[in-house]
CSV table of C-alpha atoms in Angstrom, one decimal:
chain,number,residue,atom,x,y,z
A,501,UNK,CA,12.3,12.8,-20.6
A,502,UNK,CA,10.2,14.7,-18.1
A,503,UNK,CA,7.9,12.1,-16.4
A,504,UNK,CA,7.1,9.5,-19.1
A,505,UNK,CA,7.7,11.9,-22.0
A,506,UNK,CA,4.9,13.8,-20.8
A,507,UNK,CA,2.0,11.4,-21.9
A,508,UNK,CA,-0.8,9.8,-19.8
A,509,UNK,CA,0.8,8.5,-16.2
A,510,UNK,CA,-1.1,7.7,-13.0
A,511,UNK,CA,1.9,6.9,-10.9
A,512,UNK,CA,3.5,10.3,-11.0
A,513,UNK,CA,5.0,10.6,-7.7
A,514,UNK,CA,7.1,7.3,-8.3
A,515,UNK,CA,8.2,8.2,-11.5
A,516,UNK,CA,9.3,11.6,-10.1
A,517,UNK,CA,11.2,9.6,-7.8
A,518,UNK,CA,13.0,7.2,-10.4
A,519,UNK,CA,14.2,10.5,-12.0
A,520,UNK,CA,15.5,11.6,-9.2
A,521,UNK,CA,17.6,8.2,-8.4
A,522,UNK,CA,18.8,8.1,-12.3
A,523,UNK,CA,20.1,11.9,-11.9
A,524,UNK,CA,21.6,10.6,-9.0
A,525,UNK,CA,23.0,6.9,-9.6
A,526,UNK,CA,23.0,7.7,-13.6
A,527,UNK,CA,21.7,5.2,-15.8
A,528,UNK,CA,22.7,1.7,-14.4
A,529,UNK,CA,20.2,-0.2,-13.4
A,530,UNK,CA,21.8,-2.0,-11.0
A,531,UNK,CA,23.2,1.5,-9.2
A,532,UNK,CA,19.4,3.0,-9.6
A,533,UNK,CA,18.3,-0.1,-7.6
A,534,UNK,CA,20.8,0.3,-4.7
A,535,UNK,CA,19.0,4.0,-4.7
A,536,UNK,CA,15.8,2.8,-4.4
A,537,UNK,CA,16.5,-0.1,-2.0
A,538,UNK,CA,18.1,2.4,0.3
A,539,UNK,CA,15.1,4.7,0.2
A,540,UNK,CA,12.8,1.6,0.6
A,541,UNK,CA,15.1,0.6,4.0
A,542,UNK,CA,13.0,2.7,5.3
A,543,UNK,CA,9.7,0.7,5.5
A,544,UNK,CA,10.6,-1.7,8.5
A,545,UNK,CA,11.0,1.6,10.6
A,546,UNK,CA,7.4,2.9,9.6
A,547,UNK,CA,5.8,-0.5,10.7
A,548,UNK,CA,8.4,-1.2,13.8
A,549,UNK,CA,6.7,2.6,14.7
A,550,UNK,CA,3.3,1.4,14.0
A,551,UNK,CA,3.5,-1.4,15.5
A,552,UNK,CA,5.0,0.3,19.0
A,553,UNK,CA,2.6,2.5,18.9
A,554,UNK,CA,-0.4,-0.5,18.8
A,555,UNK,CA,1.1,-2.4,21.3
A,556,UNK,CA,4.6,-1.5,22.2
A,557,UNK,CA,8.5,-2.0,20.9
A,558,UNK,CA,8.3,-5.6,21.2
A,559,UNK,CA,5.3,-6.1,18.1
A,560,UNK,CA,7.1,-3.0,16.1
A,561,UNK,CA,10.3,-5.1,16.0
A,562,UNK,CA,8.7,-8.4,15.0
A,563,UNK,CA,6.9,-6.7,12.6
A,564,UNK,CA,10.1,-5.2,11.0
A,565,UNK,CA,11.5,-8.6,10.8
A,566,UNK,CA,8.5,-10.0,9.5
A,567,UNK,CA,8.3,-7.3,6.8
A,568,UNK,CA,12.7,-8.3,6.0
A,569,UNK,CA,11.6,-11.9,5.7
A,570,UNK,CA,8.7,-10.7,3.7
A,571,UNK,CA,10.9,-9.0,0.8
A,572,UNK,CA,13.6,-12.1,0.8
A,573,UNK,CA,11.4,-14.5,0.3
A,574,UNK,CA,9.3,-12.0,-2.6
A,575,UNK,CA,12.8,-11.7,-4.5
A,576,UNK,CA,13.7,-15.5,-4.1
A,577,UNK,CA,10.2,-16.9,-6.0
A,578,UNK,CA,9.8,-13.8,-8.1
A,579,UNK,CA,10.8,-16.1,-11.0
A,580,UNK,CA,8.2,-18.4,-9.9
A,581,UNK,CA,4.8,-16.2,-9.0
A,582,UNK,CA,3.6,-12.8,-9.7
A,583,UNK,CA,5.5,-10.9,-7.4
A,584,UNK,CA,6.8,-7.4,-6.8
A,585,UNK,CA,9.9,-6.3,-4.5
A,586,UNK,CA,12.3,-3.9,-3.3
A,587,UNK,CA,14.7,-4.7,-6.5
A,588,UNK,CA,12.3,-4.1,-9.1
A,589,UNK,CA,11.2,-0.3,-10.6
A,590,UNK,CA,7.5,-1.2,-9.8
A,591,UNK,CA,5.3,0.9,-7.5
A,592,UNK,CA,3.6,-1.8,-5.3
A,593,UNK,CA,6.5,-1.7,-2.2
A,594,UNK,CA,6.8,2.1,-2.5
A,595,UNK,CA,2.9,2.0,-1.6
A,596,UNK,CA,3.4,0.0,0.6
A,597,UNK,CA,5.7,1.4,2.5
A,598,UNK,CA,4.0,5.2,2.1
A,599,UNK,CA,0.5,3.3,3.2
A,600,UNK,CA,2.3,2.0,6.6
A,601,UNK,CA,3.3,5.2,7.4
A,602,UNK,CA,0.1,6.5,6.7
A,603,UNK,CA,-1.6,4.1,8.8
A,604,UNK,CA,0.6,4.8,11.8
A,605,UNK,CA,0.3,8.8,11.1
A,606,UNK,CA,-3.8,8.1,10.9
A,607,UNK,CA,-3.2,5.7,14.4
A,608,UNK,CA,-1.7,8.5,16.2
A,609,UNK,CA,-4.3,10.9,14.6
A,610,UNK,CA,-7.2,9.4,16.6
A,611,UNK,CA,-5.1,8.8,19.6
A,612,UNK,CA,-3.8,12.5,19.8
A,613,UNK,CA,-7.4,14.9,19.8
A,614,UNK,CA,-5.6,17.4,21.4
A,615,UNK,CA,-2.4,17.7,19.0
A,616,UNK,CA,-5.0,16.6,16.0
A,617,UNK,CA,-4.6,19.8,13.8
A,618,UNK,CA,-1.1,18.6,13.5
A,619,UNK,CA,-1.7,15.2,12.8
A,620,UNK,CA,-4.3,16.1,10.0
A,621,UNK,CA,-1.8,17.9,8.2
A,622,UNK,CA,0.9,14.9,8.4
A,623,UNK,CA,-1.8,12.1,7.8
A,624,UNK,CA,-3.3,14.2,4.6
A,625,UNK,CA,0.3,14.8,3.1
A,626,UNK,CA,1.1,11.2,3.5
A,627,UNK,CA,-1.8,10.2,2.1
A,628,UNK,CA,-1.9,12.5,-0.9
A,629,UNK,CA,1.8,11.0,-1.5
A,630,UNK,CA,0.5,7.7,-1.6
A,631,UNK,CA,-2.6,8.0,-4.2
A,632,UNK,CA,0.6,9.3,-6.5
A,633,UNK,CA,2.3,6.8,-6.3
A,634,UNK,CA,-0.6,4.1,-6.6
A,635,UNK,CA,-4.2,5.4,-7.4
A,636,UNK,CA,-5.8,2.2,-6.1
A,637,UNK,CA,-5.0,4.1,-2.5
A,638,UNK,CA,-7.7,6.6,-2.8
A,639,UNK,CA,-10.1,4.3,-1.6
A,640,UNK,CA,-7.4,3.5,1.8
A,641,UNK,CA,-7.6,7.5,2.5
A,642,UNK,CA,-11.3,7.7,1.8
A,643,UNK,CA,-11.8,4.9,4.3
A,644,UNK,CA,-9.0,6.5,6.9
A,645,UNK,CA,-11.2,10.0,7.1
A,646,UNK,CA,-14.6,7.4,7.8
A,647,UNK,CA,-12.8,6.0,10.6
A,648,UNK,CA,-11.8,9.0,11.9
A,649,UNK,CA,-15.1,10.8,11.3
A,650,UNK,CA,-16.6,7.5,13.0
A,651,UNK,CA,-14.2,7.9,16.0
A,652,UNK,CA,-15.1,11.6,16.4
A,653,UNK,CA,-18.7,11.7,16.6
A,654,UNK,CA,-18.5,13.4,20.4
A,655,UNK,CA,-16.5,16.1,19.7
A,656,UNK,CA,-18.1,19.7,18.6
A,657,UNK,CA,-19.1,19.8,15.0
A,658,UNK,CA,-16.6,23.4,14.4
A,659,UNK,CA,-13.6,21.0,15.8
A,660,UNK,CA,-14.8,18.3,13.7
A,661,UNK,CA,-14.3,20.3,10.5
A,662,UNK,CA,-11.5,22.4,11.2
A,663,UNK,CA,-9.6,19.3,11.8
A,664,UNK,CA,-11.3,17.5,8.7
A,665,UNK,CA,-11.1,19.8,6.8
A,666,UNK,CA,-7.0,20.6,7.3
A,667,UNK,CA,-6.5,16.8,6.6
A,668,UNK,CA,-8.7,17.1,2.8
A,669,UNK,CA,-6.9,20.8,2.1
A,670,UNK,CA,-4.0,19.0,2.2
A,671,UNK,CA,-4.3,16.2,0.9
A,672,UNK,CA,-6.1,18.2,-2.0
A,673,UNK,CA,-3.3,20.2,-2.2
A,674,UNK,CA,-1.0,16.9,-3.5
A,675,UNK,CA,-4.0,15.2,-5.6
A,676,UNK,CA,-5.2,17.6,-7.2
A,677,UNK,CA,-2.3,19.6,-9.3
A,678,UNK,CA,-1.8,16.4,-11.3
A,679,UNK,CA,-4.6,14.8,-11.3
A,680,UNK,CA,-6.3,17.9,-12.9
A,681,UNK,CA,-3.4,18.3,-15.2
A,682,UNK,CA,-4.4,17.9,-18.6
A,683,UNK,CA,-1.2,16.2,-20.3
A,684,UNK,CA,0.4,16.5,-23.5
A,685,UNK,CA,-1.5,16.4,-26.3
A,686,UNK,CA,-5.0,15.4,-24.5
A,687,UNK,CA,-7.9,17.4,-23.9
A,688,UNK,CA,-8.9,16.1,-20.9
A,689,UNK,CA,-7.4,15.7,-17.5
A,690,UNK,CA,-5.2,12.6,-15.8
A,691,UNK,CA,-8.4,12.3,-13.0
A,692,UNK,CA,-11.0,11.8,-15.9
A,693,UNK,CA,-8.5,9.8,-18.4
A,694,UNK,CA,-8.3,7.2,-15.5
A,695,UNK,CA,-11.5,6.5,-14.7
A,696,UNK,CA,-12.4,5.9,-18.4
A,697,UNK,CA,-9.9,3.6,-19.0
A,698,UNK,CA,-11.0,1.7,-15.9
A,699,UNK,CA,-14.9,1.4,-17.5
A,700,UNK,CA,-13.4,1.0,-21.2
A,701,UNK,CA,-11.1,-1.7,-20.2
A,702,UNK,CA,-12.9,-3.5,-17.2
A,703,UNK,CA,-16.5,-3.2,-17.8
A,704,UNK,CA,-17.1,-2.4,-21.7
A,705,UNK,CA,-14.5,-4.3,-23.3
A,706,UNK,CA,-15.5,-8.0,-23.6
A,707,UNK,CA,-13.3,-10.3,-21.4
A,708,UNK,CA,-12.5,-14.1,-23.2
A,709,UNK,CA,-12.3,-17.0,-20.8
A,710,UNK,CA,-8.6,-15.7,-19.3
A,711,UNK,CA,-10.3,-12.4,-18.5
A,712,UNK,CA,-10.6,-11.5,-14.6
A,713,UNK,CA,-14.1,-11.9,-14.4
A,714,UNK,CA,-13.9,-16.1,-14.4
A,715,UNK,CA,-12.9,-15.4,-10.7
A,716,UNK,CA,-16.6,-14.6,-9.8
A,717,UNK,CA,-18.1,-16.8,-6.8
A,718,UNK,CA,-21.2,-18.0,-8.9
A,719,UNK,CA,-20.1,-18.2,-12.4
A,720,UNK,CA,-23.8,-18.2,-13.2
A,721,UNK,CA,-23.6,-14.1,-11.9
A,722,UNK,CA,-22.4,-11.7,-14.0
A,723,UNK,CA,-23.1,-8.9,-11.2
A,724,UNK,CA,-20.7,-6.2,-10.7
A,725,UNK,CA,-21.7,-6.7,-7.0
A,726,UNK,CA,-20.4,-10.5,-7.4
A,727,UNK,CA,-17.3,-9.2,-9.0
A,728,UNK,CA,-16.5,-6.9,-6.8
A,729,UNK,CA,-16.8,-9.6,-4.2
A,730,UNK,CA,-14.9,-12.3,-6.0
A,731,UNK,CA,-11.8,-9.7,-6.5
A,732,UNK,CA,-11.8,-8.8,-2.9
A,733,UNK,CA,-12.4,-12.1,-1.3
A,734,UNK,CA,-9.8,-13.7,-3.5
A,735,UNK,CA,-7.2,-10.8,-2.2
A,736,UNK,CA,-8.1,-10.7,1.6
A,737,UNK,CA,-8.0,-15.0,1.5
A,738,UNK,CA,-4.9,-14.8,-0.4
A,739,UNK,CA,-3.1,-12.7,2.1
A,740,UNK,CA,-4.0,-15.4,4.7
A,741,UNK,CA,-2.8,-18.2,2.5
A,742,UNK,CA,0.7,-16.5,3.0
A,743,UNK,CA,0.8,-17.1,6.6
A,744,UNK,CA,2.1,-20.6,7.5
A,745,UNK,CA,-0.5,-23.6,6.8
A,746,UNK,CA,1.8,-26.3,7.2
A,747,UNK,CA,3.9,-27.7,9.7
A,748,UNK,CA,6.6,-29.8,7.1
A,749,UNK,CA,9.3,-27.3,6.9
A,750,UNK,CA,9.3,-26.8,2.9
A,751,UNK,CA,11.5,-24.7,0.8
A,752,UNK,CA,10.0,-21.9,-1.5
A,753,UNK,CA,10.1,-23.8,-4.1
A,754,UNK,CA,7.8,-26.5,-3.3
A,755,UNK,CA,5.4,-23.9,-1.0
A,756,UNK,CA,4.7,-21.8,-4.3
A,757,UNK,CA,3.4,-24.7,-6.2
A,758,UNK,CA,0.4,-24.7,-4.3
A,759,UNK,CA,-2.5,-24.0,-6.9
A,760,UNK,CA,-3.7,-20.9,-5.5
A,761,UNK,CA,0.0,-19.6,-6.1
A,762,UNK,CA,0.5,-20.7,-9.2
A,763,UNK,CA,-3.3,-20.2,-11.1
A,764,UNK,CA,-6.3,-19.5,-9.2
A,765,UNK,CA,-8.7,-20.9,-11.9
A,766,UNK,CA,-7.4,-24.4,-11.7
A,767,UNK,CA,-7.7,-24.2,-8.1
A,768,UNK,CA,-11.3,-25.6,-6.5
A,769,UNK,CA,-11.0,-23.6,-3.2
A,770,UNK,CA,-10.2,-26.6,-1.6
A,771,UNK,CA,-7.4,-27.1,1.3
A,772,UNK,CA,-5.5,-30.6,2.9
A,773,UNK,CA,-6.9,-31.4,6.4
A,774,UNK,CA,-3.6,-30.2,7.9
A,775,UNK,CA,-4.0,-27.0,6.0
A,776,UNK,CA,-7.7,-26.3,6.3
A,777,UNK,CA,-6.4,-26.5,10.4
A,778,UNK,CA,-3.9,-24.6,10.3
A,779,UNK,CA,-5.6,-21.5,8.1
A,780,UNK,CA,-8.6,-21.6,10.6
A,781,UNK,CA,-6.0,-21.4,13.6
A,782,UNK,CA,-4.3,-18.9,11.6
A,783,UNK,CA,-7.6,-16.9,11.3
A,784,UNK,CA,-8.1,-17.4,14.6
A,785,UNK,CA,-4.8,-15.4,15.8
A,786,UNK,CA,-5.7,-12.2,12.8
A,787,UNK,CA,-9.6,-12.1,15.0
A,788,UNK,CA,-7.5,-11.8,18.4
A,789,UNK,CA,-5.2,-9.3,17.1
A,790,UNK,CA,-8.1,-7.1,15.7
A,791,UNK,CA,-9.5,-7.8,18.8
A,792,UNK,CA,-7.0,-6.9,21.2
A,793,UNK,CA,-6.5,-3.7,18.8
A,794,UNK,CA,-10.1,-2.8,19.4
A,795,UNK,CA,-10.1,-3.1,23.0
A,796,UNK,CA,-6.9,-1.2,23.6
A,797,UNK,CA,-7.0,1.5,21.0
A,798,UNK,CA,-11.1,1.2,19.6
A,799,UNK,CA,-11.3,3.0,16.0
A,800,UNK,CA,-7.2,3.7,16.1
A,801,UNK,CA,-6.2,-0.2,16.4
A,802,UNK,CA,-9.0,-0.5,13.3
A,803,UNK,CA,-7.0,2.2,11.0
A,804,UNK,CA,-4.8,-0.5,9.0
A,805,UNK,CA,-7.6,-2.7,8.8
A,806,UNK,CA,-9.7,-0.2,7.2
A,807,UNK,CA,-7.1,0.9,4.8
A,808,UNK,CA,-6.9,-2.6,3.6
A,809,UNK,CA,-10.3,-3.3,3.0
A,810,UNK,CA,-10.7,-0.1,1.2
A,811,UNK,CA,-7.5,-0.6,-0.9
A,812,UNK,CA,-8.8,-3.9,-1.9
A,813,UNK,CA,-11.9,-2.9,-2.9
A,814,UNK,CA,-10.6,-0.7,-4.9
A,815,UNK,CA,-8.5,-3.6,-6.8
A,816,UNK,CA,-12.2,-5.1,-7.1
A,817,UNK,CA,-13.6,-1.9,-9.0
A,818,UNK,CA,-10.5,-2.4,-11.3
A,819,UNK,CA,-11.3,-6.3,-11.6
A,820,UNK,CA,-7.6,-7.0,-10.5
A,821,UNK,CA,-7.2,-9.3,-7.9
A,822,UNK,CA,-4.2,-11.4,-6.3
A,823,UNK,CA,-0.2,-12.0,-7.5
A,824,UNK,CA,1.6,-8.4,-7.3
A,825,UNK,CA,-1.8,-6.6,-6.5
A,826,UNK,CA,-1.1,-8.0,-2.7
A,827,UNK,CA,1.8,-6.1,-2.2
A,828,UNK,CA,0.8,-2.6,-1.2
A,829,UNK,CA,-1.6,-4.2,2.1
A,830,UNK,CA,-0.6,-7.6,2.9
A,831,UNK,CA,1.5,-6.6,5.0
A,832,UNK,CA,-2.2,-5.2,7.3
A,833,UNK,CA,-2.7,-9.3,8.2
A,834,UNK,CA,1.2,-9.6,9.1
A,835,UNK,CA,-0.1,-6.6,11.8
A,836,UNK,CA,-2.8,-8.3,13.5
A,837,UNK,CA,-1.5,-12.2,12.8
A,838,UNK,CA,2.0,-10.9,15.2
A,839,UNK,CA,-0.3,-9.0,17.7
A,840,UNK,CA,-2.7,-12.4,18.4
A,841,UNK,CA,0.6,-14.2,18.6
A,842,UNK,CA,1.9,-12.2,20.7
A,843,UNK,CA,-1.5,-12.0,23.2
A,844,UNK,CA,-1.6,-15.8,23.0
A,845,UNK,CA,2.2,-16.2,23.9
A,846,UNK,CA,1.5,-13.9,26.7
A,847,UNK,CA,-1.3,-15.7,28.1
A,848,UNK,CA,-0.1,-19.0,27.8
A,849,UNK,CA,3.1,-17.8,29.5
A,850,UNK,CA,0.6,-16.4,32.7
A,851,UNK,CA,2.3,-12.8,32.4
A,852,UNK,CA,-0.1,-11.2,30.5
A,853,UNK,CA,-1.1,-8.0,32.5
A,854,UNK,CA,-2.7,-5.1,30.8
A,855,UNK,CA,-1.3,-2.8,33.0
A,856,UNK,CA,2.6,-4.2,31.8
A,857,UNK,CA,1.9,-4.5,28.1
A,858,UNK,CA,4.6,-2.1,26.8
A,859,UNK,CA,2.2,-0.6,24.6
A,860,UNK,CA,3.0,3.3,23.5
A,861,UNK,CA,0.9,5.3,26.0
A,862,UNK,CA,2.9,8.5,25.9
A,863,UNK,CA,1.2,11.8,23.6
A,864,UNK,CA,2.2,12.1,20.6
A,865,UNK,CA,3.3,15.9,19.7
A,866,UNK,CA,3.7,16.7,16.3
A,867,UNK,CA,7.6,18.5,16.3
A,868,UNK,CA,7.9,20.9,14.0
A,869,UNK,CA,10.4,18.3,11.7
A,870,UNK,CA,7.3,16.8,11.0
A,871,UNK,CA,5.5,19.8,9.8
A,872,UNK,CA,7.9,20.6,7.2
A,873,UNK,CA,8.6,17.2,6.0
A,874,UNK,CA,4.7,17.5,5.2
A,875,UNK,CA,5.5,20.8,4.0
A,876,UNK,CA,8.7,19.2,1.6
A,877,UNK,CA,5.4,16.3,0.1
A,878,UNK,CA,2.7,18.6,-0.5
A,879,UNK,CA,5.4,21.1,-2.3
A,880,UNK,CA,6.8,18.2,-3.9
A,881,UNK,CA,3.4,16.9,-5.0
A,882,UNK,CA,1.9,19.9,-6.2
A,883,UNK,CA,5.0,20.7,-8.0
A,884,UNK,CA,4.4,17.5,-10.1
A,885,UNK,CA,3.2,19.2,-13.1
A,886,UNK,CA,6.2,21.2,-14.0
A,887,UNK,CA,8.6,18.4,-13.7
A,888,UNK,CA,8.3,18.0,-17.0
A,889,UNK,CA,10.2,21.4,-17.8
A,890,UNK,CA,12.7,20.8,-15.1
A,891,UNK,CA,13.7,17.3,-15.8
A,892,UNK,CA,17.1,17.0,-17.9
A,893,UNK,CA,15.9,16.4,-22.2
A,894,UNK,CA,18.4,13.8,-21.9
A,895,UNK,CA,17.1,12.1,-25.3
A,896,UNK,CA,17.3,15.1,-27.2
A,897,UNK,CA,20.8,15.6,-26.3
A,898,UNK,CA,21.4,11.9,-27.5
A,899,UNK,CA,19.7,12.1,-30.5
A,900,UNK,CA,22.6,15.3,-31.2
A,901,UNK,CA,25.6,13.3,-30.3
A,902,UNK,CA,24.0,10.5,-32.4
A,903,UNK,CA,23.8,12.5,-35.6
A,904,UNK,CA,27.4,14.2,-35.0
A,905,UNK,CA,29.1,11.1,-34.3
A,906,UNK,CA,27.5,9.7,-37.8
A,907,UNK,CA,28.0,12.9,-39.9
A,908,UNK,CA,31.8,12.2,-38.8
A,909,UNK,CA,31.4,8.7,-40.3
């Protein structure tokens, strides 16, 4: 009934895209599913190209497995833990998946200056396409054009803003038509409705003891500061805890009754000596792979990092922290964890040559494909607002047959 019978919705671009898979696979759920997983196939090629492009083929395709295991093991405990995956109509994997190709579009953006008009246009498309579908990614794009500006502070200041600017036209150009909408019935638009339910519901609304806010480092500080800290520690430590910390081979069902799995409260922060070990090692491998992204690539091999910290932040601001809210930039650790493994294997194998690394050194040239497929999002997300018009009244027409097949009776 037009995109959530035109009232108040800040994940337009994914409910768009449900419409489309019902007019397609009908009403079944199960058929609307097989849609959406086939759409969603597509994420282990965004990070395989990602991850070719930050160190070659062989970390894109270990990242593409990772990212396969990643979803299995998400729809065998979903029963279990706050999860979301590739089989349910939630917008945390379709994020996901847009943010990866967003962080490979902004990788290749900093790598390419001469081609980086083109590159602009792809990376603010994507990234417009993402805030759509989660709003939480605004702060991810905000801190993508930082690192870029960061990166470009050599170049001539008219480059600078041609290039900048192209990137925040377009984006613009998918943010804006909706989020300036005003819908249905309201007097003010979907931009301005957010943010006020964010401060009516997160900050003036008083919070009883199950509330967010008992996740606070100091419980004695009632800071937003400390909040906002407390939400994005408690995300960026969580998405370590999912790396191995353990060497008994346990099923998922005995891993996710670990206390910081099941309910952070009752958990004291404390890990087992063989875990506390294996988290710092694990740590250890995530600083090698950042570092080996810095020294290869500088500001490019920081782009997923930055999107991460930025999304989580933003998942602070909201006081929402952990469980399902993981989803959309976990998979930023899985990045860095493969690439340290990956240098370590190579140097404890003594074949580790800098000059033989595989990595992607060849210039990317934005093809004209690419163009229009950023052509096809922006027209796509700027035609947001008048989906409401095109999309089939299919209630309407129920509500008839209803009443016809009753005044029969």
């Amino acid at each position: 009934q037009g995109i959530l019978n035109g009232n108040y919705m800040d994940k337009p671009l994914y409910v768009a895209l449900l419409a489309g898979f019902h007019a397609l696979a009908g009403q079944a759920y199960d058929k609307v599913i097989f849609v959406q997983i086939l759409v969603l196939a597509l994420w282990p090629l965004a990070i395989f190209a990602l991850g070719k492009k930050l160190h070659g083929p062989g970390l894109g395709v270990f990242l593409g497995l990772l990212v396969v295991f990643r979803e299995r093991n998400a729809m065998a405990v979903v029963l279990d833990i706050q999860v979301s995956h590739a089989k349910l109509m939630m917008a945390e994997v379709p994020v996901a998946w847009v943010l990866t190709a967003l962080a490979w579009a902004g990788v290749c953006w900093l790598q390419n200056a001469q081609h980086g008009r083109r590159w602009s246009i792809l990376a603010g498309a994507i990234a417009g396409a993402a805030v759509l579908i989660r709003p939480n990614a605004l702060l991810a794009v905000a801190v993508l054009g930082g690192i870029w500006l960061l990166a470009r502070m050599g170049i001539g200041w008219r480059q600078k803003l041609v290039q900048f600017g192209l990137f925040g036209m377009t984006f613009a150009v998918c943010f804006l038509p909706w989020m300036m909408n005003v819908p249905r019935g309201m007097t003010k638009p979907y931009l301005v409705l957010k943010a006020e339910q964010i401060i009516e519901t997160r900050y003036q609304t008083p919070t009883d003891g199950n509330g967010h806010d008992n996740l606070v480092l100091n419980k004695g500080n009632d800071s937003l500061g400390m909040k906002l800290l407390s939400h994005w520690l408690h995300n960026e430590w969580l998405t370590v805890l999912s790396l191995p910390n353990t060497l008994a081979l346990k099923d998922l069902s005995h891993t996710v009754q670990a206390p910081y799995w099941q309910d952070v409260r009752s958990w004291d922060g404390r890990l087992g000596v063989e875990q506390g070990v294996l988290t710092w090692f694990n740590l250890g491998l995530i600083a090698i792979g950042i570092g080996e992204a810095w020294k290869r690539w500088r500001w490019a091999g920081l782009v997923p990092l930055g999107m991460q910290v930025g999304y989580f932040v933003a998942n602070g601001l909201a006081r929402n922290s952990g469980a399902r809210y993981l989803v959309a930039v976990d998979w930023v650790t899985l990045v860095y964890y493969a690439l340290g493994l990956l240098v370590i294997g190579g140097w404890l194998m003594a074949q580790w040559k800098p000059d033989l690394a595989g990595e992607d050194k060849s210039v990317d040239v934005v093809s004209k494909g690419w163009l229009i497929l950023a052509c096809v999002v922006m027209a796509l997300c700027a035609s947001l607002p008048v989906w409401d018009d095109w999309l089939p009244n299919r209630r309407s027409e129920e509500r008839r047959v209803g009443k016809e097949c009753r005044s029969r009776w």
